[in-house]
Amino acid sequence: MENLLKDDERDENIEDPRKHEVVGDVNIEDSKKHADCGDETMEKLLKDVEKLNIKDSRKHEVVGDVNIEELRKHAVEITIDRERLHQDLILSKDCKIVKASPDYNHTGEEFPIQLCAFGAQRFTSGRHYWEVELTRENTPPKNYWLIGVMKDGNLTARDKSTFTPFYGFWFLYSDGPRGFHINTNPSVKLSLTPRPERLGVLLDYDDGQLSFYNVTERKHLLTISSKFSGSVVPLFNPGAGDQSELRILDCPKPVYAQIHKDIRT
């Protein structure tokens, strides 16, 4: 679905950030309707892949910048649940910075899906937005990471084949030189240029959408459409290919909201 923002709509009015969606958003729920993995299923999945390839070829073009201030109206404080932390992860005191332990011995070439950290916050309705920093000054860029959401209670999943929307996982991940992927089945590779330095995540529980944004470039990257049920929690994974940190940020309040508050006082 292509939603392009017209020139005359770029004004100071508050806009729905979903107006900035680009061609090729994946509808997971449609793919799941054909649960038996037959020809129809594969054909539908391949069509989803085709759509994403169309989006890649157009280099994620949108008309107009994403209104980050509007997204931040839905900002929530996110922390990582220390009680459910993987033993090979190192977590800061404020539960917002995580990285793999230098002693972690990762075998194999696949992304270490088992190093997931889970948000302490649970969502059952509404819109919720958070940002994650992937690059810091004077440090190498973080090339390995996983960011998304999962259905709460799916903590026993450890095999990569179960980390799919069918089993209650929705995420985008960067696997170093192997590129960016979303966890559809089969997995879909994306071309995100430039590499996100700060990633924005918008969970729209009621509308069944998980959207990702390049905050620095003010661009919408992709939206995964599905159907959420039960409690959903943020999902993070710092990977094991580098020692750079994955940092959950405190979103600044929108400027216009602060001005409005000052006027009232």
CSV table of C-alpha atoms in Angstrom, one decimal:
chain,number,residue,atom,x,y,z
A,1,MET,CA,0.0,0.0,0.0
A,2,GLU,CA,1.4,3.3,-0.9
A,3,ASN,CA,0.6,6.3,1.3
A,4,LEU,CA,2.4,9.4,0.0
A,5,LEU,CA,2.1,12.8,1.7
A,6,LYS,CA,1.1,15.5,-0.7
A,7,ASP,CA,3.0,18.8,-0.7
A,8,ASP,CA,0.0,20.8,0.5
A,9,GLU,CA,-0.2,18.5,3.6
A,10,ARG,CA,3.2,19.4,4.9
A,11,ASP,CA,2.1,22.0,7.4
A,12,GLU,CA,2.2,22.5,11.1
A,13,ASN,CA,-0.9,20.3,11.8
A,14,ILE,CA,-0.4,17.2,13.8
A,15,GLU,CA,-0.2,14.3,11.3
A,16,ASP,CA,-0.7,10.6,11.7
A,17,PRO,CA,2.8,9.1,11.3
A,18,ARG,CA,1.3,6.2,9.3
A,19,LYS,CA,0.7,8.7,6.4
A,20,HIS,CA,4.4,8.3,5.7
A,21,GLU,CA,4.3,4.5,5.0
A,22,VAL,CA,6.1,3.4,1.9
A,23,VAL,CA,5.4,0.7,-0.7
A,24,GLY,CA,5.9,-2.9,0.4
A,25,ASP,CA,4.8,-3.2,4.0
A,26,VAL,CA,4.5,-6.9,4.9
A,27,ASN,CA,1.2,-8.2,6.1
A,28,ILE,CA,2.0,-11.1,8.3
A,29,GLU,CA,-1.6,-12.0,9.1
A,30,ASP,CA,-2.4,-12.5,5.4
A,31,SER,CA,0.5,-14.9,5.1
A,32,LYS,CA,-0.7,-16.9,8.1
A,33,LYS,CA,-4.2,-17.5,6.8
A,34,HIS,CA,-2.8,-20.4,4.7
A,35,ALA,CA,-1.4,-22.2,7.7
A,36,ASP,CA,-0.7,-25.4,5.9
A,37,CYS,CA,2.6,-24.9,4.1
A,38,GLY,CA,1.4,-25.7,0.6
A,39,ASP,CA,1.7,-23.9,-2.7
A,40,GLU,CA,-0.7,-21.1,-1.8
A,41,THR,CA,1.4,-20.3,1.3
A,42,MET,CA,4.6,-20.2,-0.5
A,43,GLU,CA,3.1,-18.1,-3.3
A,44,LYS,CA,1.8,-15.6,-0.8
A,45,LEU,CA,5.1,-15.4,1.1
A,46,LEU,CA,6.9,-14.9,-2.2
A,47,LYS,CA,4.6,-12.0,-3.0
A,48,ASP,CA,5.4,-10.4,0.4
A,49,VAL,CA,9.1,-10.8,-0.5
A,50,GLU,CA,8.4,-9.2,-3.9
A,51,LYS,CA,6.7,-6.3,-2.3
A,52,LEU,CA,9.7,-5.7,0.0
A,53,ASN,CA,12.0,-5.9,-3.0
A,54,ILE,CA,10.0,-3.2,-4.7
A,55,LYS,CA,10.4,-1.0,-1.6
A,56,ASP,CA,14.2,-1.7,-1.6
A,57,SER,CA,14.5,-0.8,-5.3
A,58,ARG,CA,12.8,2.5,-4.7
A,59,LYS,CA,15.2,3.2,-1.8
A,60,HIS,CA,12.4,3.8,0.7
A,61,GLU,CA,11.4,7.0,-1.0
A,62,VAL,CA,8.7,9.0,0.8
A,63,VAL,CA,7.3,12.4,0.1
A,64,GLY,CA,8.1,14.6,3.1
A,65,ASP,CA,9.9,13.9,6.4
A,66,VAL,CA,8.4,11.9,9.2
A,67,ASN,CA,7.1,14.0,12.0
A,68,ILE,CA,9.3,12.7,14.8
A,69,GLU,CA,7.7,15.0,17.3
A,70,GLU,CA,4.3,13.5,16.6
A,71,LEU,CA,5.7,10.0,17.1
A,72,ARG,CA,7.2,11.1,20.4
A,73,LYS,CA,3.7,12.0,21.7
A,74,HIS,CA,3.4,8.3,22.2
A,75,ALA,CA,6.8,7.9,23.9
A,76,VAL,CA,7.0,5.5,26.8
A,77,GLU,CA,9.9,4.7,29.1
A,78,ILE,CA,11.3,1.3,28.3
A,79,THR,CA,13.7,-0.7,30.5
A,80,ILE,CA,15.0,-4.2,30.3
A,81,ASP,CA,13.8,-6.8,32.7
A,82,ARG,CA,16.8,-7.8,34.8
A,83,GLU,CA,15.1,-10.8,36.3
A,84,ARG,CA,14.7,-12.4,32.8
A,85,LEU,CA,18.2,-11.3,31.5
A,86,HIS,CA,20.3,-13.9,29.6
A,87,GLN,CA,23.4,-14.9,31.6
A,88,ASP,CA,25.7,-13.8,28.8
A,89,LEU,CA,24.4,-10.2,28.6
A,90,ILE,CA,25.7,-7.2,30.6
A,91,LEU,CA,23.1,-4.7,31.7
A,92,SER,CA,23.6,-1.2,33.1
A,93,LYS,CA,22.2,-0.1,36.5
A,94,ASP,CA,19.4,1.8,34.9
A,95,CYS,CA,18.4,-1.2,32.8
A,96,LYS,CA,18.7,0.7,29.5
A,97,ILE,CA,22.1,-0.3,28.1
A,98,VAL,CA,22.9,-3.9,27.1
A,99,LYS,CA,25.7,-5.7,25.4
A,100,ALA,CA,27.1,-9.2,25.1
A,101,SER,CA,29.6,-10.4,27.6
A,102,PRO,CA,33.2,-10.5,26.2
A,103,ASP,CA,33.3,-14.0,27.6
A,104,TYR,CA,30.4,-15.2,25.5
A,105,ASN,CA,31.6,-17.8,23.0
A,106,HIS,CA,29.4,-17.6,19.9
A,107,THR,CA,29.7,-20.6,17.6
A,108,GLY,CA,28.5,-20.7,14.1
A,109,GLU,CA,27.8,-17.9,11.6
A,110,GLU,CA,24.1,-17.3,12.3
A,111,PHE,CA,22.8,-14.4,14.4
A,112,PRO,CA,22.8,-15.4,18.1
A,113,ILE,CA,19.0,-15.3,18.5
A,114,GLN,CA,19.2,-16.7,22.1
A,115,LEU,CA,20.8,-13.4,23.4
A,116,CYS,CA,17.4,-11.7,23.5
A,117,ALA,CA,16.6,-9.2,26.4
A,118,PHE,CA,13.0,-8.5,27.2
A,119,GLY,CA,11.3,-5.2,28.1
A,120,ALA,CA,9.9,-4.9,31.6
A,121,GLN,CA,6.8,-3.1,30.2
A,122,ARG,CA,3.8,-5.0,28.9
A,123,PHE,CA,1.3,-3.6,26.4
A,124,THR,CA,-2.3,-4.8,25.6
A,125,SER,CA,-3.6,-1.8,23.7
A,126,GLY,CA,-2.8,1.7,22.4
A,127,ARG,CA,0.2,3.2,20.7
A,128,HIS,CA,3.7,3.1,22.2
A,129,TYR,CA,6.9,4.6,20.9
A,130,TRP,CA,10.6,4.2,21.9
A,131,GLU,CA,14.0,4.9,20.4
A,132,VAL,CA,17.3,2.9,20.5
A,133,GLU,CA,20.7,4.4,19.9
A,134,LEU,CA,23.0,2.3,17.6
A,135,THR,CA,25.9,4.7,17.1
A,136,ARG,CA,27.8,6.8,19.6
A,137,GLU,CA,30.5,9.4,19.1
A,138,ASN,CA,34.1,8.0,19.1
A,139,THR,CA,32.9,4.4,19.1
A,140,PRO,CA,32.5,2.0,16.2
A,141,PRO,CA,28.9,1.7,14.8
A,142,LYS,CA,26.8,-1.2,16.1
A,143,ASN,CA,26.4,-3.6,13.2
A,144,TYR,CA,24.8,-6.4,15.1
A,145,TRP,CA,21.4,-5.9,16.8
A,146,LEU,CA,17.8,-7.1,16.9
A,147,ILE,CA,14.9,-4.8,17.9
A,148,GLY,CA,11.2,-5.5,17.9
A,149,VAL,CA,8.4,-7.0,20.1
A,150,MET,CA,7.2,-10.4,21.2
A,151,LYS,CA,4.2,-11.9,22.8
A,152,ASP,CA,4.8,-12.1,26.6
A,153,GLY,CA,5.3,-15.6,27.8
A,154,ASN,CA,7.3,-16.9,24.8
A,155,LEU,CA,10.5,-17.1,26.9
A,156,THR,CA,11.1,-20.7,26.3
A,157,ALA,CA,11.7,-20.3,22.6
A,158,ARG,CA,15.4,-20.8,21.8
A,159,ASP,CA,15.4,-22.3,18.3
A,160,LYS,CA,15.7,-19.8,15.5
A,161,SER,CA,12.9,-21.4,13.6
A,162,THR,CA,10.4,-20.4,16.3
A,163,PHE,CA,11.3,-16.7,16.3
A,164,THR,CA,8.7,-15.9,13.7
A,165,PRO,CA,5.4,-14.0,13.7
A,166,PHE,CA,3.5,-17.3,13.8
A,167,TYR,CA,5.0,-17.9,17.3
A,168,GLY,CA,4.6,-14.3,18.5
A,169,PHE,CA,7.8,-12.6,17.5
A,170,TRP,CA,8.1,-9.5,15.3
A,171,PHE,CA,11.4,-7.8,14.7
A,172,LEU,CA,14.1,-6.2,12.5
A,173,TYR,CA,17.7,-7.2,12.9
A,174,SER,CA,21.1,-6.3,11.5
A,175,ASP,CA,23.5,-9.2,11.0
A,176,GLY,CA,26.8,-7.4,10.1
A,177,PRO,CA,27.9,-8.0,6.6
A,178,ARG,CA,24.9,-10.3,6.0
A,179,GLY,CA,22.7,-7.2,6.1
A,180,PHE,CA,19.3,-6.3,7.5
A,181,HIS,CA,16.4,-8.8,7.8
A,182,ILE,CA,12.9,-9.1,9.1
A,183,ASN,CA,11.8,-12.3,10.7
A,184,THR,CA,9.2,-13.5,8.2
A,185,ASN,CA,9.3,-17.1,7.2
A,186,PRO,CA,11.2,-17.2,4.9
A,187,SER,CA,13.3,-14.4,6.2
A,188,VAL,CA,13.4,-11.2,4.1
A,189,LYS,CA,16.6,-9.3,3.5
A,190,LEU,CA,16.4,-5.5,3.3
A,191,SER,CA,18.6,-2.7,2.0
A,192,LEU,CA,18.6,0.2,4.5
A,193,THR,CA,20.7,3.1,3.4
A,194,PRO,CA,22.1,4.9,5.3
A,195,ARG,CA,22.6,2.5,8.2
A,196,PRO,CA,20.3,3.7,11.1
A,197,GLU,CA,22.1,5.4,13.9
A,198,ARG,CA,19.0,5.9,16.0
A,199,LEU,CA,16.0,3.6,15.5
A,200,GLY,CA,12.5,4.6,16.3
A,201,VAL,CA,9.9,1.9,17.1
A,202,LEU,CA,6.1,2.5,17.1
A,203,LEU,CA,3.9,-0.3,18.3
A,204,ASP,CA,0.2,0.3,17.3
A,205,TYR,CA,-1.4,-2.6,19.2
A,206,ASP,CA,-5.0,-2.0,18.2
A,207,ASP,CA,-4.3,-1.6,14.5
A,208,GLY,CA,-1.8,-4.5,14.5
A,209,GLN,CA,1.2,-2.6,13.2
A,210,LEU,CA,4.9,-2.4,14.2
A,211,SER,CA,6.7,0.4,12.4
A,212,PHE,CA,10.4,1.3,12.3
A,213,TYR,CA,11.9,4.7,11.7
A,214,ASN,CA,15.4,6.1,11.0
A,215,VAL,CA,15.2,9.0,13.5
A,216,THR,CA,18.3,10.7,12.3
A,217,GLU,CA,17.1,10.8,8.7
A,218,ARG,CA,13.5,11.3,9.8
A,219,LYS,CA,12.4,8.5,7.5
A,220,HIS,CA,10.0,5.6,7.8
A,221,LEU,CA,11.7,2.3,7.1
A,222,LEU,CA,9.0,-0.4,7.2
A,223,THR,CA,5.8,-1.5,8.9
A,224,ILE,CA,5.0,-5.1,9.8
A,225,SER,CA,1.2,-5.7,9.9
A,226,SER,CA,-0.1,-8.6,12.1
A,227,LYS,CA,-2.6,-9.3,14.8
A,228,PHE,CA,-1.5,-8.9,18.4
A,229,SER,CA,-3.1,-10.8,21.3
A,230,GLY,CA,-2.4,-10.9,25.0
A,231,SER,CA,0.5,-8.9,26.4
A,232,VAL,CA,3.3,-7.7,24.1
A,233,VAL,CA,6.8,-6.7,25.4
A,234,PRO,CA,9.7,-4.9,23.7
A,235,LEU,CA,12.5,-7.2,22.4
A,236,PHE,CA,16.2,-6.4,22.2
A,237,ASN,CA,19.3,-8.3,21.3
A,238,PRO,CA,22.9,-6.7,21.1
A,239,GLY,CA,24.3,-9.6,19.0
A,240,ALA,CA,27.7,-11.0,19.4
A,241,GLY,CA,29.6,-9.6,16.4
A,242,ASP,CA,30.8,-6.4,18.1
A,243,GLN,CA,31.1,-5.0,21.6
A,244,SER,CA,29.3,-1.8,21.0
A,245,GLU,CA,26.3,-1.1,23.3
A,246,LEU,CA,22.6,-1.1,22.5
A,247,ARG,CA,21.2,1.8,24.3
A,248,ILE,CA,17.5,2.6,25.0
A,249,LEU,CA,17.0,6.3,25.0
A,250,ASP,CA,14.8,8.7,26.9
A,251,CYS,CA,12.7,10.4,24.2
A,252,PRO,CA,12.7,14.2,24.5
A,253,LYS,CA,9.2,15.7,24.9
A,254,PRO,CA,7.8,17.3,21.7
A,255,VAL,CA,8.7,21.0,21.5
A,256,TYR,CA,5.1,22.1,21.0
A,257,ALA,CA,4.0,20.1,24.0
A,258,GLN,CA,6.6,21.9,26.2
A,259,ILE,CA,5.5,25.3,24.8
A,260,HIS,CA,1.9,24.4,25.5
A,261,LYS,CA,2.8,23.5,29.1
A,262,ASP,CA,4.7,26.8,29.5
A,263,ILE,CA,1.8,28.8,28.3
A,264,ARG,CA,-0.6,27.1,30.8
A,265,THR,CA,1.8,27.9,33.6
